[in-house]
Coordinates of C-alpha atoms in Angstrom, one line a residue:
Chain A
X1 CA -11.0 -20.8 0.9
X2 CA -7.5 -19.8 1.8
X3 CA -7.1 -18.7 5.4
X4 CA -4.8 -16.3 7.2
X5 CA -4.3 -15.5 10.9
X6 CA -4.0 -12.1 12.4
X7 CA -2.3 -11.4 15.7
X8 CA -3.5 -8.1 17.0
X9 CA -0.7 -6.0 18.6
X10 CA -2.5 -2.7 19.2
X11 CA -2.8 -3.1 23.0
X12 CA 1.0 -3.6 23.2
X13 CA 2.8 -2.1 20.2
X14 CA 0.0 0.3 19.3
X15 CA 0.0 1.9 22.8
X16 CA 3.4 1.4 24.3
X17 CA 4.9 4.5 22.9
X18 CA 2.0 6.8 23.8
X19 CA 3.2 9.6 26.1
X20 CA -0.2 9.8 27.9
X21 CA -0.9 6.9 30.3
X22 CA -4.1 5.1 29.2
X23 CA -6.1 3.7 32.1
X24 CA -6.0 0.0 32.3
X25 CA -9.8 -0.3 31.9
X26 CA -9.5 1.3 28.5
X27 CA -6.8 -1.1 27.4
X28 CA -8.9 -4.0 28.5
X29 CA -11.9 -2.6 26.7
X30 CA -9.9 -2.4 23.5
X31 CA -8.9 -6.0 23.9
X32 CA -12.5 -7.0 24.4
X33 CA -13.6 -5.1 21.3
X34 CA -10.9 -6.8 19.3
X35 CA -12.0 -10.2 20.6
X36 CA -15.6 -9.4 19.7
X37 CA -14.5 -8.6 16.2
X38 CA -13.3 -12.2 15.9
X39 CA -9.6 -11.7 16.5
X40 CA -8.5 -14.8 18.3
X41 CA -4.9 -13.9 19.1
X42 CA -3.9 -10.7 20.8
X43 CA -0.6 -9.5 22.1
X44 CA -2.1 -7.9 25.2
X45 CA 0.9 -6.2 27.0
X46 CA 4.6 -6.2 27.6
X47 CA 6.4 -7.2 30.8
X48 CA 9.1 -4.6 30.2
X49 CA 10.4 -2.5 33.1
X50 CA 7.9 0.3 33.9
X51 CA 10.7 2.8 34.0
X52 CA 11.6 2.0 30.4
X53 CA 8.0 1.9 29.1
X54 CA 5.7 3.5 31.6
X55 CA 2.7 2.8 29.4
X56 CA 3.1 -0.9 30.1
X57 CA 3.3 -0.5 33.9
X58 CA -0.1 -2.1 34.2
X59 CA 0.9 -5.3 32.3
X60 CA -0.2 -7.6 35.2
X61 CA -3.7 -5.9 35.4
X62 CA -4.2 -6.0 31.7
X63 CA -3.2 -9.7 31.4
X64 CA -5.5 -10.5 34.4
X65 CA -8.4 -8.9 32.7
X66 CA -7.9 -11.2 29.7
X67 CA -8.9 -14.2 31.9
X68 CA -12.6 -13.7 31.1
X69 CA -12.0 -14.2 27.4
X70 CA -12.7 -17.6 25.9
X71 CA -10.8 -19.1 23.0
X72 CA -8.5 -16.1 22.6
X73 CA -4.8 -16.7 22.5
X74 CA -3.1 -14.1 24.7
X75 CA 0.5 -13.2 24.1
X76 CA 2.7 -11.0 26.3
X77 CA 6.0 -9.6 25.2
X78 CA 9.0 -10.3 27.4
X79 CA 12.3 -8.4 26.9
X80 CA 14.3 -10.3 29.5
X81 CA 14.4 -12.9 32.3
X82 CA 12.7 -10.6 34.8
X83 CA 9.9 -10.0 32.3
X84 CA 9.7 -13.8 31.8
X85 CA 9.3 -14.4 35.5
X86 CA 6.5 -11.7 35.7
X87 CA 4.7 -13.1 32.7
X88 CA 4.7 -16.7 33.5
X89 CA 2.8 -16.1 36.8
X90 CA -0.3 -15.7 34.6
X91 CA -2.2 -18.3 32.5
X92 CA -1.2 -16.7 29.2
X93 CA -0.8 -18.8 26.1
X94 CA 2.4 -17.4 24.7
X95 CA 5.4 -15.3 25.6
X96 CA 7.1 -13.3 22.9
X97 CA 10.8 -13.1 23.3
X98 CA 12.5 -10.4 21.3
X99 CA 16.0 -10.2 19.9
X100 CA 17.2 -7.8 17.2
X101 CA 19.0 -8.5 13.9
X102 CA 21.7 -5.9 14.8
X103 CA 24.0 -5.5 17.8
X104 CA 23.3 -1.8 18.2
X105 CA 19.5 -2.2 18.3
X106 CA 19.8 -5.1 20.7
X107 CA 22.0 -3.1 23.0
X108 CA 19.6 -0.1 23.0
X109 CA 16.4 -2.2 23.1
X110 CA 17.4 -4.9 25.5
X111 CA 20.8 -3.9 26.8
X112 CA 22.8 -7.0 26.0
X113 CA 24.5 -8.6 23.0
X114 CA 22.6 -10.8 20.5
X115 CA 24.6 -13.8 21.7
X116 CA 23.8 -13.3 25.4
X117 CA 20.1 -12.6 24.4
X118 CA 20.0 -15.9 22.5
X119 CA 21.5 -17.8 25.5
X120 CA 18.8 -16.4 27.8
X121 CA 16.2 -17.5 25.2
X122 CA 17.4 -21.1 25.2
X123 CA 17.5 -21.2 29.0
X124 CA 14.0 -19.8 29.4
X125 CA 12.7 -22.0 26.6
X126 CA 13.8 -25.1 28.7
X127 CA 11.8 -23.7 31.6
X128 CA 8.7 -22.9 29.6
X129 CA 8.6 -26.4 28.1
X130 CA 7.6 -27.6 31.6
X131 CA 4.4 -25.5 31.3
X132 CA 1.6 -25.3 28.8
X133 CA 2.8 -22.0 27.4
X134 CA 4.4 -21.4 24.1
X135 CA 7.4 -19.2 23.3
X136 CA 7.7 -17.1 20.2
X137 CA 11.1 -15.9 19.0
X138 CA 10.8 -12.5 17.3
X139 CA 13.6 -10.7 15.4
X140 CA 13.3 -6.9 15.5
X141 CA 14.7 -4.7 12.7
X142 CA 14.9 -7.7 10.3
X143 CA 14.8 -5.5 7.2
X144 CA 16.7 -2.4 8.3
X145 CA 18.0 -0.7 11.5
X146 CA 17.8 2.9 12.6
X147 CA 21.3 2.7 13.9
X148 CA 23.1 0.3 11.6
X149 CA 21.2 0.8 8.3
X150 CA 21.0 -2.3 6.1
X151 CA 20.6 -5.6 7.7
X152 CA 22.3 -8.8 6.3
X153 CA 19.5 -11.3 5.6
X154 CA 22.0 -14.1 6.4
X155 CA 22.1 -12.8 10.0
X156 CA 18.3 -13.0 10.3
X157 CA 18.3 -16.5 8.7
X158 CA 21.0 -17.8 11.1
X159 CA 19.0 -16.5 14.1
X160 CA 15.8 -18.1 12.7
X161 CA 17.6 -21.5 12.2
X162 CA 19.0 -21.4 15.7
X163 CA 15.7 -20.4 17.3
X164 CA 13.9 -23.3 15.4
X165 CA 16.6 -25.7 16.6
X166 CA 16.1 -24.4 20.2
X167 CA 12.4 -25.2 19.9
X168 CA 10.8 -21.8 19.3
X169 CA 7.1 -22.4 18.9
X170 CA 6.7 -19.5 16.5
X171 CA 9.1 -17.2 14.6
X172 CA 8.3 -13.4 14.3
X173 CA 10.0 -11.4 11.6
X174 CA 9.6 -7.7 12.3
X175 CA 10.0 -4.7 10.1
X176 CA 10.2 -2.5 13.3
X177 CA 10.8 0.8 11.5
X178 CA 8.7 0.2 8.3
X179 CA 11.7 0.2 6.0
X180 CA 11.2 -3.0 4.1
X181 CA 10.3 -3.1 0.4
X182 CA 8.1 -5.8 -1.2
X183 CA 10.9 -7.6 -3.1
X184 CA 13.1 -7.7 0.0
X185 CA 10.1 -9.0 2.0
X186 CA 9.3 -11.6 -0.6
X187 CA 13.0 -12.8 -0.7
X188 CA 13.6 -12.8 3.1
X189 CA 10.3 -14.5 4.0
X190 CA 10.7 -17.1 1.2
X191 CA 14.1 -18.0 2.7
X192 CA 12.8 -18.0 6.3
X193 CA 10.0 -20.3 5.4
X194 CA 12.5 -22.7 3.8
X195 CA 14.3 -23.2 7.1
X196 CA 11.4 -23.1 9.6
X197 CA 9.6 -26.3 8.5
X198 CA 6.5 -26.7 10.6
X199 CA 7.3 -23.9 13.0
X200 CA 4.8 -21.1 12.2
X201 CA 6.2 -17.8 10.9
X202 CA 4.6 -14.4 11.5
X203 CA 5.5 -11.1 9.9
X204 CA 5.2 -7.9 11.9
X205 CA 4.8 -4.8 9.8
X206 CA 4.9 -1.1 10.2
X207 CA 3.5 1.4 7.7
X208 CA 6.0 4.2 8.2
X209 CA 6.6 4.8 4.5
X210 CA 3.3 3.6 3.1
X211 CA 4.6 0.2 2.1
X212 CA 3.1 -1.9 4.9
X213 CA 0.2 -3.3 2.9
X214 CA 2.3 -4.0 -0.1
X215 CA 4.9 -5.8 2.1
X216 CA 2.0 -7.9 3.6
X217 CA 1.0 -8.9 0.1
X218 CA 4.6 -9.8 -0.8
X219 CA 4.9 -11.8 2.4
X220 CA 1.6 -13.6 1.6
X221 CA 3.0 -14.4 -1.9
X222 CA 6.1 -15.8 -0.2
X223 CA 3.8 -18.1 1.9
X224 CA 3.4 -16.3 5.2
X225 CA 0.0 -16.8 6.7
X226 CA 0.3 -15.0 10.1
X227 CA 0.4 -11.2 10.3
X228 CA 1.0 -9.0 13.3
X229 CA -0.9 -5.7 12.9
X230 CA -2.5 -3.0 15.0
X231 CA -6.1 -1.8 14.8
X232 CA -6.3 1.7 13.2
X233 CA -2.5 1.6 12.6
X234 CA -1.5 3.3 15.8
X235 CA 1.9 2.4 17.2
X236 CA 5.6 2.6 17.1
X237 CA 8.6 1.3 19.0
X238 CA 10.0 3.6 21.7
X239 CA 13.6 2.6 20.9
X240 CA 13.2 2.9 17.1
X241 CA 13.4 6.5 15.9
X242 CA 11.1 7.1 13.0
X243 CA 9.0 4.0 13.6
X244 CA 5.6 5.4 12.8
X245 CA 2.5 3.2 13.3
X246 CA 2.0 -0.4 12.6
X247 CA 0.2 -1.7 9.6
X248 CA -3.5 -1.2 10.3
X249 CA -5.3 -4.5 10.9
X250 CA -8.4 -3.2 9.1
X251 CA -6.4 -2.3 6.0
X252 CA -5.0 -5.8 5.8
X253 CA -8.4 -7.4 6.5
X254 CA -10.0 -5.3 3.8
X255 CA -7.4 -6.4 1.3
X256 CA -7.8 -10.1 2.3
X257 CA -11.6 -9.8 2.1
X258 CA -11.3 -8.4 -1.4
X259 CA -8.9 -11.3 -2.3
X260 CA -11.5 -13.8 -0.9
X261 CA -9.1 -14.9 1.8
X262 CA -10.6 -15.8 5.1
X263 CA -9.4 -13.9 8.2
X264 CA -12.3 -15.0 10.5
X265 CA -12.8 -11.4 11.4
X266 CA -15.9 -9.3 11.2
X267 CA -14.9 -6.2 9.3
X268 CA -17.6 -3.9 10.8
X269 CA -16.8 -4.9 14.3
X270 CA -13.1 -4.5 13.6
X271 CA -13.7 -1.0 12.5
X272 CA -15.5 -0.2 15.8
X273 CA -12.4 -1.6 17.6
X274 CA -10.2 0.4 15.4
X275 CA -12.2 3.6 16.1
X276 CA -11.7 2.9 19.8
X277 CA -8.0 2.2 19.4
X278 CA -7.6 5.5 17.5
X279 CA -9.5 7.3 20.2
X280 CA -7.0 6.1 22.8
X281 CA -3.9 7.1 20.9
X282 CA -2.3 10.6 20.9
X283 CA -1.2 10.1 17.4
X284 CA -2.9 10.3 14.0
X285 CA -3.5 6.7 13.0
X286 CA -2.0 5.6 9.7
X287 CA -4.9 3.3 8.7
X288 CA -6.5 4.1 5.3
X289 CA -9.7 2.1 4.8
X290 CA -11.3 3.4 8.1
X291 CA -11.1 7.0 6.7
X292 CA -12.7 5.9 3.5
X293 CA -15.5 4.0 5.2
X294 CA -16.2 6.7 7.7
X295 CA -16.4 9.3 4.9
X296 CA -18.9 6.9 3.3
X297 CA -17.0 6.7 0.1
X298 CA -17.7 3.0 0.0
Chain B
X1 CA 18.9 -2.8 -13.8
X2 CA 15.2 -3.3 -14.5
X3 CA 13.4 -0.3 -15.8
X4 CA 9.9 1.1 -15.6
X5 CA 8.1 4.0 -17.2
X6 CA 5.9 6.5 -15.5
X7 CA 3.2 8.5 -17.3
X8 CA 2.3 11.4 -15.1
X9 CA -1.4 12.3 -15.2
X10 CA -1.7 15.0 -12.5
X11 CA -2.2 17.9 -15.0
X12 CA -5.2 16.0 -16.4
X13 CA -6.6 13.4 -14.0
X14 CA -5.2 15.1 -10.9
X15 CA -6.8 18.5 -11.6
X16 CA -9.8 17.8 -13.8
X17 CA -12.2 17.3 -11.0
X18 CA -11.1 20.3 -8.9
X19 CA -14.0 22.7 -8.4
X20 CA -11.7 25.8 -8.4
X21 CA -10.4 26.8 -11.8
X22 CA -6.6 26.7 -11.8
X23 CA -4.9 29.3 -14.0
X24 CA -3.3 27.9 -17.1
X25 CA 0.1 29.3 -16.1
X26 CA 0.0 27.1 -12.9
X27 CA -0.9 24.0 -14.9
X28 CA 2.0 24.7 -17.2
X29 CA 4.3 25.3 -14.3
X30 CA 3.3 21.9 -12.8
X31 CA 4.1 20.3 -16.2
X32 CA 7.5 22.0 -16.3
X33 CA 8.3 20.9 -12.7
X34 CA 7.4 17.3 -13.6
X35 CA 9.6 17.4 -16.6
X36 CA 12.5 18.8 -14.6
X37 CA 12.1 15.9 -12.2
X38 CA 12.9 13.6 -15.1
X39 CA 9.3 12.5 -16.0
X40 CA 9.4 12.0 -19.8
X41 CA 5.8 11.3 -20.5
X42 CA 3.0 13.5 -19.3
X43 CA -0.8 13.4 -19.9
X44 CA -1.1 17.2 -20.1
X45 CA -4.8 17.9 -20.6
X46 CA -8.1 16.6 -21.9
X47 CA -10.0 17.8 -25.0
X48 CA -13.3 17.2 -23.3
X49 CA -16.2 19.6 -23.7
X50 CA -15.5 22.6 -21.4
X51 CA -19.2 22.5 -20.2
X52 CA -18.6 18.9 -19.0
X53 CA -15.2 19.5 -17.4
X54 CA -14.7 23.2 -17.0
X55 CA -11.2 22.7 -15.4
X56 CA -10.0 21.4 -18.8
X57 CA -11.3 24.4 -20.8
X58 CA -7.8 25.7 -21.3
X59 CA -6.6 22.4 -23.0
X60 CA -5.3 24.3 -26.1
X61 CA -3.3 26.7 -24.1
X62 CA -1.8 24.1 -21.8
X63 CA -0.9 21.9 -24.7
X64 CA 0.7 24.9 -26.6
X65 CA 2.8 25.6 -23.5
X66 CA 4.3 22.1 -23.7
X67 CA 5.9 23.0 -27.1
X68 CA 9.0 24.4 -25.2
X69 CA 9.7 21.0 -23.6
X70 CA 12.3 18.8 -25.3
X71 CA 12.2 15.0 -25.2
X72 CA 9.0 14.9 -23.3
X73 CA 6.2 12.8 -24.7
X74 CA 2.9 14.7 -24.4
X75 CA -0.4 12.9 -24.3
X76 CA -3.9 14.5 -24.4
X77 CA -7.0 12.7 -23.5
X78 CA -9.8 12.7 -26.1
X79 CA -13.3 11.5 -25.2
X80 CA -14.8 11.8 -28.7
X81 CA -14.4 12.8 -32.4
X82 CA -14.7 16.5 -31.5
X83 CA -11.9 16.1 -28.9
X84 CA -9.8 14.3 -31.5
X85 CA -10.2 17.1 -34.0
X86 CA -9.2 19.7 -31.4
X87 CA -6.2 17.7 -30.1
X88 CA -4.7 16.8 -33.5
X89 CA -4.2 20.4 -34.4
X90 CA -1.3 20.4 -32.0
X91 CA 2.1 18.6 -32.3
X92 CA 1.4 16.3 -29.4
X93 CA 2.8 12.8 -29.3
X94 CA -0.2 10.7 -28.4
X95 CA -3.9 11.0 -28.0
X96 CA -5.5 8.8 -25.3
X97 CA -8.9 7.4 -26.4
X98 CA -11.1 6.2 -23.5
X99 CA -13.7 3.6 -23.5
X100 CA -15.2 1.9 -20.4
X101 CA -15.6 -1.8 -19.6
X102 CA -19.3 -1.3 -18.7
X103 CA -22.2 0.2 -20.8
X104 CA -23.5 2.3 -17.9
X105 CA -20.1 4.0 -17.3
X106 CA -19.6 4.5 -21.0
X107 CA -23.0 6.1 -21.4
X108 CA -22.4 8.4 -18.4
X109 CA -18.8 9.2 -19.3
X110 CA -19.0 9.5 -23.0
X111 CA -22.7 9.3 -23.9
X112 CA -22.6 6.4 -26.4
X113 CA -22.4 2.6 -26.3
X114 CA -19.2 0.7 -26.0
X115 CA -19.7 -0.6 -29.6
X116 CA -20.2 2.8 -31.1
X117 CA -17.3 4.1 -29.1
X118 CA -15.1 1.3 -30.5
X119 CA -16.2 2.1 -34.1
X120 CA -15.2 5.8 -33.6
X121 CA -11.8 4.6 -32.3
X122 CA -11.1 2.5 -35.4
X123 CA -12.2 5.3 -37.7
X124 CA -10.0 7.9 -35.9
X125 CA -7.1 5.4 -35.7
X126 CA -7.1 5.2 -39.5
X127 CA -6.9 9.0 -39.6
X128 CA -4.1 9.3 -37.1
X129 CA -2.0 6.7 -38.9
X130 CA -1.4 9.4 -41.5
X131 CA 0.3 11.6 -38.9
X132 CA 3.2 11.0 -36.6
X133 CA 0.9 10.8 -33.6
X134 CA 0.2 7.7 -31.6
X135 CA -3.1 6.6 -30.2
X136 CA -3.6 4.9 -26.9
X137 CA -6.7 2.8 -26.1
X138 CA -7.7 3.1 -22.5
X139 CA -10.3 1.1 -20.7
X140 CA -11.9 2.8 -17.7
X141 CA -13.4 0.8 -14.8
X142 CA -11.6 -2.3 -15.8
X143 CA -11.8 -3.7 -12.3
X144 CA -15.1 -2.5 -11.0
X145 CA -17.8 0.1 -11.9
X146 CA -19.6 2.5 -9.6
X147 CA -22.8 1.8 -11.5
X148 CA -22.6 -1.9 -12.4
X149 CA -20.3 -3.3 -9.7
X150 CA -18.2 -6.2 -10.7
X151 CA -16.7 -6.2 -14.2
X152 CA -16.2 -9.4 -16.2
X153 CA -12.5 -9.6 -17.1
X154 CA -13.4 -11.3 -20.3
X155 CA -15.1 -8.1 -21.5
X156 CA -11.9 -6.2 -20.8
X157 CA -9.8 -8.9 -22.5
X158 CA -12.1 -8.8 -25.6
X159 CA -11.8 -5.0 -25.8
X160 CA -8.0 -5.2 -25.5
X161 CA -7.8 -7.9 -28.3
X162 CA -9.9 -5.8 -30.6
X163 CA -8.0 -2.6 -29.9
X164 CA -4.7 -4.3 -30.5
X165 CA -6.1 -5.7 -33.8
X166 CA -7.2 -2.2 -34.7
X167 CA -3.6 -1.0 -34.3
X168 CA -3.7 0.7 -30.9
X169 CA -0.2 2.0 -30.1
X170 CA -0.7 1.5 -26.4
X171 CA -3.3 -0.1 -24.1
X172 CA -4.3 1.5 -20.8
X173 CA -6.0 -0.6 -18.1
X174 CA -7.6 1.8 -15.6
X175 CA -8.8 1.2 -12.1
X176 CA -10.8 4.3 -12.3
X177 CA -12.5 4.0 -8.8
X178 CA -9.6 2.4 -6.9
X179 CA -11.5 -0.9 -6.3
X180 CA -9.0 -3.4 -7.6
X181 CA -7.3 -5.9 -5.3
X182 CA -3.8 -7.2 -5.9
X183 CA -4.8 -10.7 -6.9
X184 CA -7.4 -9.4 -9.4
X185 CA -4.8 -7.0 -10.7
X186 CA -2.2 -9.7 -11.1
X187 CA -4.7 -12.0 -12.9
X188 CA -6.1 -9.5 -15.3
X189 CA -2.8 -7.9 -16.2
X190 CA -1.2 -11.3 -16.8
X191 CA -4.0 -12.1 -19.2
X192 CA -3.8 -8.7 -20.9
X193 CA -0.1 -9.1 -21.4
X194 CA -0.7 -12.5 -23.0
X195 CA -2.9 -11.0 -25.8
X196 CA -1.1 -7.7 -26.4
X197 CA 2.2 -9.0 -27.7
X198 CA 4.5 -6.0 -28.5
X199 CA 1.8 -3.4 -27.9
X200 CA 2.8 -1.6 -24.6
X201 CA 0.4 -1.9 -21.7
X202 CA 0.0 0.7 -18.9
X203 CA -1.9 0.4 -15.7
X204 CA -3.7 3.5 -14.4
X205 CA -4.3 3.3 -10.6
X206 CA -6.3 5.1 -8.0
X207 CA -5.6 4.8 -4.3
X208 CA -9.2 5.3 -3.0
X209 CA -9.0 2.4 -0.6
X210 CA -5.3 2.3 0.1
X211 CA -4.5 -0.5 -2.3
X212 CA -3.0 1.5 -5.1
X213 CA 0.6 0.8 -4.3
X214 CA 0.0 -2.9 -3.6
X215 CA -1.9 -3.1 -7.0
X216 CA 1.1 -1.5 -8.7
X217 CA 3.4 -4.1 -7.2
X218 CA 1.0 -6.9 -8.3
X219 CA 0.9 -5.4 -11.9
X220 CA 4.7 -5.2 -11.9
X221 CA 4.8 -8.9 -10.9
X222 CA 2.4 -9.6 -13.8
X223 CA 4.9 -7.9 -16.1
X224 CA 3.5 -4.4 -16.5
X225 CA 6.3 -1.8 -16.9
X226 CA 4.2 1.4 -17.5
X227 CA 2.4 3.1 -14.7
X228 CA 0.0 6.1 -14.9
X229 CA 0.1 8.0 -11.6
X230 CA -0.4 11.5 -10.3
X231 CA 2.1 13.6 -8.3
X232 CA 1.0 13.9 -4.6
X233 CA -1.9 11.6 -5.3
X234 CA -4.4 14.3 -6.2
X235 CA -7.2 13.4 -8.6
X236 CA -10.4 11.6 -9.3
X237 CA -12.8 11.2 -12.2
X238 CA -15.8 13.6 -12.3
X239 CA -18.1 10.8 -13.6
X240 CA -17.0 8.2 -11.1
X241 CA -18.5 8.7 -7.6
X242 CA -16.1 7.7 -4.9
X243 CA -13.0 7.9 -7.1
X244 CA -10.6 9.5 -4.7
X245 CA -7.1 10.4 -5.8
X246 CA -4.8 8.7 -8.2
X247 CA -1.9 6.6 -6.9
X248 CA 0.8 9.2 -5.9
X249 CA 3.8 9.1 -8.3
X250 CA 6.3 9.7 -5.6
X251 CA 4.9 6.7 -3.5
X252 CA 5.5 4.5 -6.6
X253 CA 8.9 6.0 -7.3
X254 CA 9.9 5.5 -3.7
X255 CA 8.9 1.9 -3.8
X256 CA 10.8 1.3 -7.1
X257 CA 13.8 3.1 -5.8
X258 CA 13.8 0.8 -2.8
X259 CA 13.4 -2.2 -5.1
X260 CA 16.4 -1.0 -7.2
X261 CA 14.2 -0.5 -10.2
X262 CA 15.1 2.4 -12.4
X263 CA 12.4 5.0 -13.0
X264 CA 14.7 7.7 -14.5
X265 CA 13.1 10.1 -12.1
X266 CA 14.9 12.4 -9.5
X267 CA 13.0 11.7 -6.3
X268 CA 13.9 15.1 -4.6
X269 CA 12.7 17.1 -7.7
X270 CA 9.6 14.9 -7.9
X271 CA 8.8 15.8 -4.3
X272 CA 9.0 19.4 -5.3
X273 CA 6.6 18.9 -8.2
X274 CA 4.3 16.9 -5.9
X275 CA 4.4 19.7 -3.3
X276 CA 3.3 22.1 -6.1
X277 CA 0.6 19.7 -7.4
X278 CA -0.7 19.4 -3.8
X279 CA -0.7 23.2 -3.5
X280 CA -2.9 23.5 -6.6
X281 CA -5.5 21.0 -5.5
X282 CA -8.5 21.7 -3.2
X283 CA -8.3 18.2 -1.9
X284 CA -6.1 16.6 0.7
X285 CA -3.6 14.6 -1.4
X286 CA -3.5 10.8 -0.7
X287 CA 0.3 10.4 -1.2
X288 CA 2.1 8.9 1.8
X289 CA 5.8 9.2 1.4
X290 CA 5.8 13.0 0.9
X291 CA 4.3 13.4 4.4
X292 CA 7.0 11.2 5.8
X293 CA 9.8 13.1 4.1
X294 CA 8.4 16.5 4.9
X295 CA 8.1 15.5 8.6
X296 CA 11.8 14.5 8.4
X297 CA 11.0 10.9 9.6
X298 CA 13.4 9.7 6.9

């Protein structure tokens, strides 16, 4: 039976843009519910400056609360050196370094140029190699940018190549604003997988325009086996206008279940976690299958 | 530029299950708006018994009102001989004969066995060959049945083969209850296209479980170039429990636009038609992109 891995990002990407501060205990409860559903890799928080993303001000506490979980890989997003220093004080499994495929987005999101951002990555990668932690290199707006529009896939490819050379433990290709189409997804991810060799590649999808699931299927066809999604489909990047929610984890798991592809996740328990995620969010979640199940259509 | 055809079914499948009778003039207006958007093939009504589907009691009037449209192919659904006789009094372009892939659904939907239904089809096909009309052979519940569950693809294939031999002018493969998954869609439609030769094949999709668009993409990958969809995603079969709305035409057109595939449809005008379709329906439409555009996210 074919297998795929899901990295759950609702505690970070699902909540970070929510205007109402969600108590730490509720964030931790969401993480526990996700873990109980069989999700074994969770992006739990972001070590971003609390002035920039107040919702993530409790990153330390959230990450600490993950220490009780066994066999769950915990990732924390780090936007810069300061975030790296905060994150690596904790026994997390992976830090997720983010760059962008366009200069404008990188400036607005991180405040420096792509080149300077990449230099930081290589410096920190050398440091992290002395620990047991891994370091993922994620590329935001890989399919389209709210400021620059179309993104040249060669720029993404070049960044991927350089990150792999620099020893990235995982590559993340993000459709931050949910603008990708399935053909574009298939083409870009096919090319990415050609240059990454044994370095794992994840796709991070948003469902802004209803194409999230179709893009996931196209990425699967291209050979991608790691998917970053958010329970109930809450989410959106604070620096990406129009970035509605992430692809809902349960929508993807439902599709893979129907395709007889093993996710290792208990669908019923996942729906409970998704219900809880939805209850924490101020937004109307984008996820589809939860509505169908809750209305007892199936 | 690659091209696809869209057959709009909202005036029939989109409205037939609506509990509130929609005045004929509104149905005709919907058809005119769809035609203005550049849709050149519309399933306008169904010559089903008005006691069984009261919403379609005005089939004659709706079909008559289509006479003013130029260069638009008009299809009427016919469930039986009586429907055939009613439909063929009008200068429509195509009648759509429906069978089901399972005996139980065929009995509930049409009241006879698949075999008897097929005999009727061949008899009527001989009659229609003496006119200028075409006759489509559609297979309901080709991917799963609300009464019998899984459907054997060999049964669908055999029906397709026999219908092609009997001279069907078009084959319709319907996911009546929106249960298909993309792999199943790809496999079945690949096999269907192998046996149909030059006979055109359409896929008819519902979006009950959020997989409609992904299944459309999978069918496209298999080689399908004709899609039956419903503006705004209203719809559902009265004899198929749990059959929520059809795949929204504008969601599909948006995807094809992004993929640089020509649908011949004006997206803005289509959205206006979809708004109108949604306004006629008692249900919450399933379509996604219309919500996004109307909220000015894009």
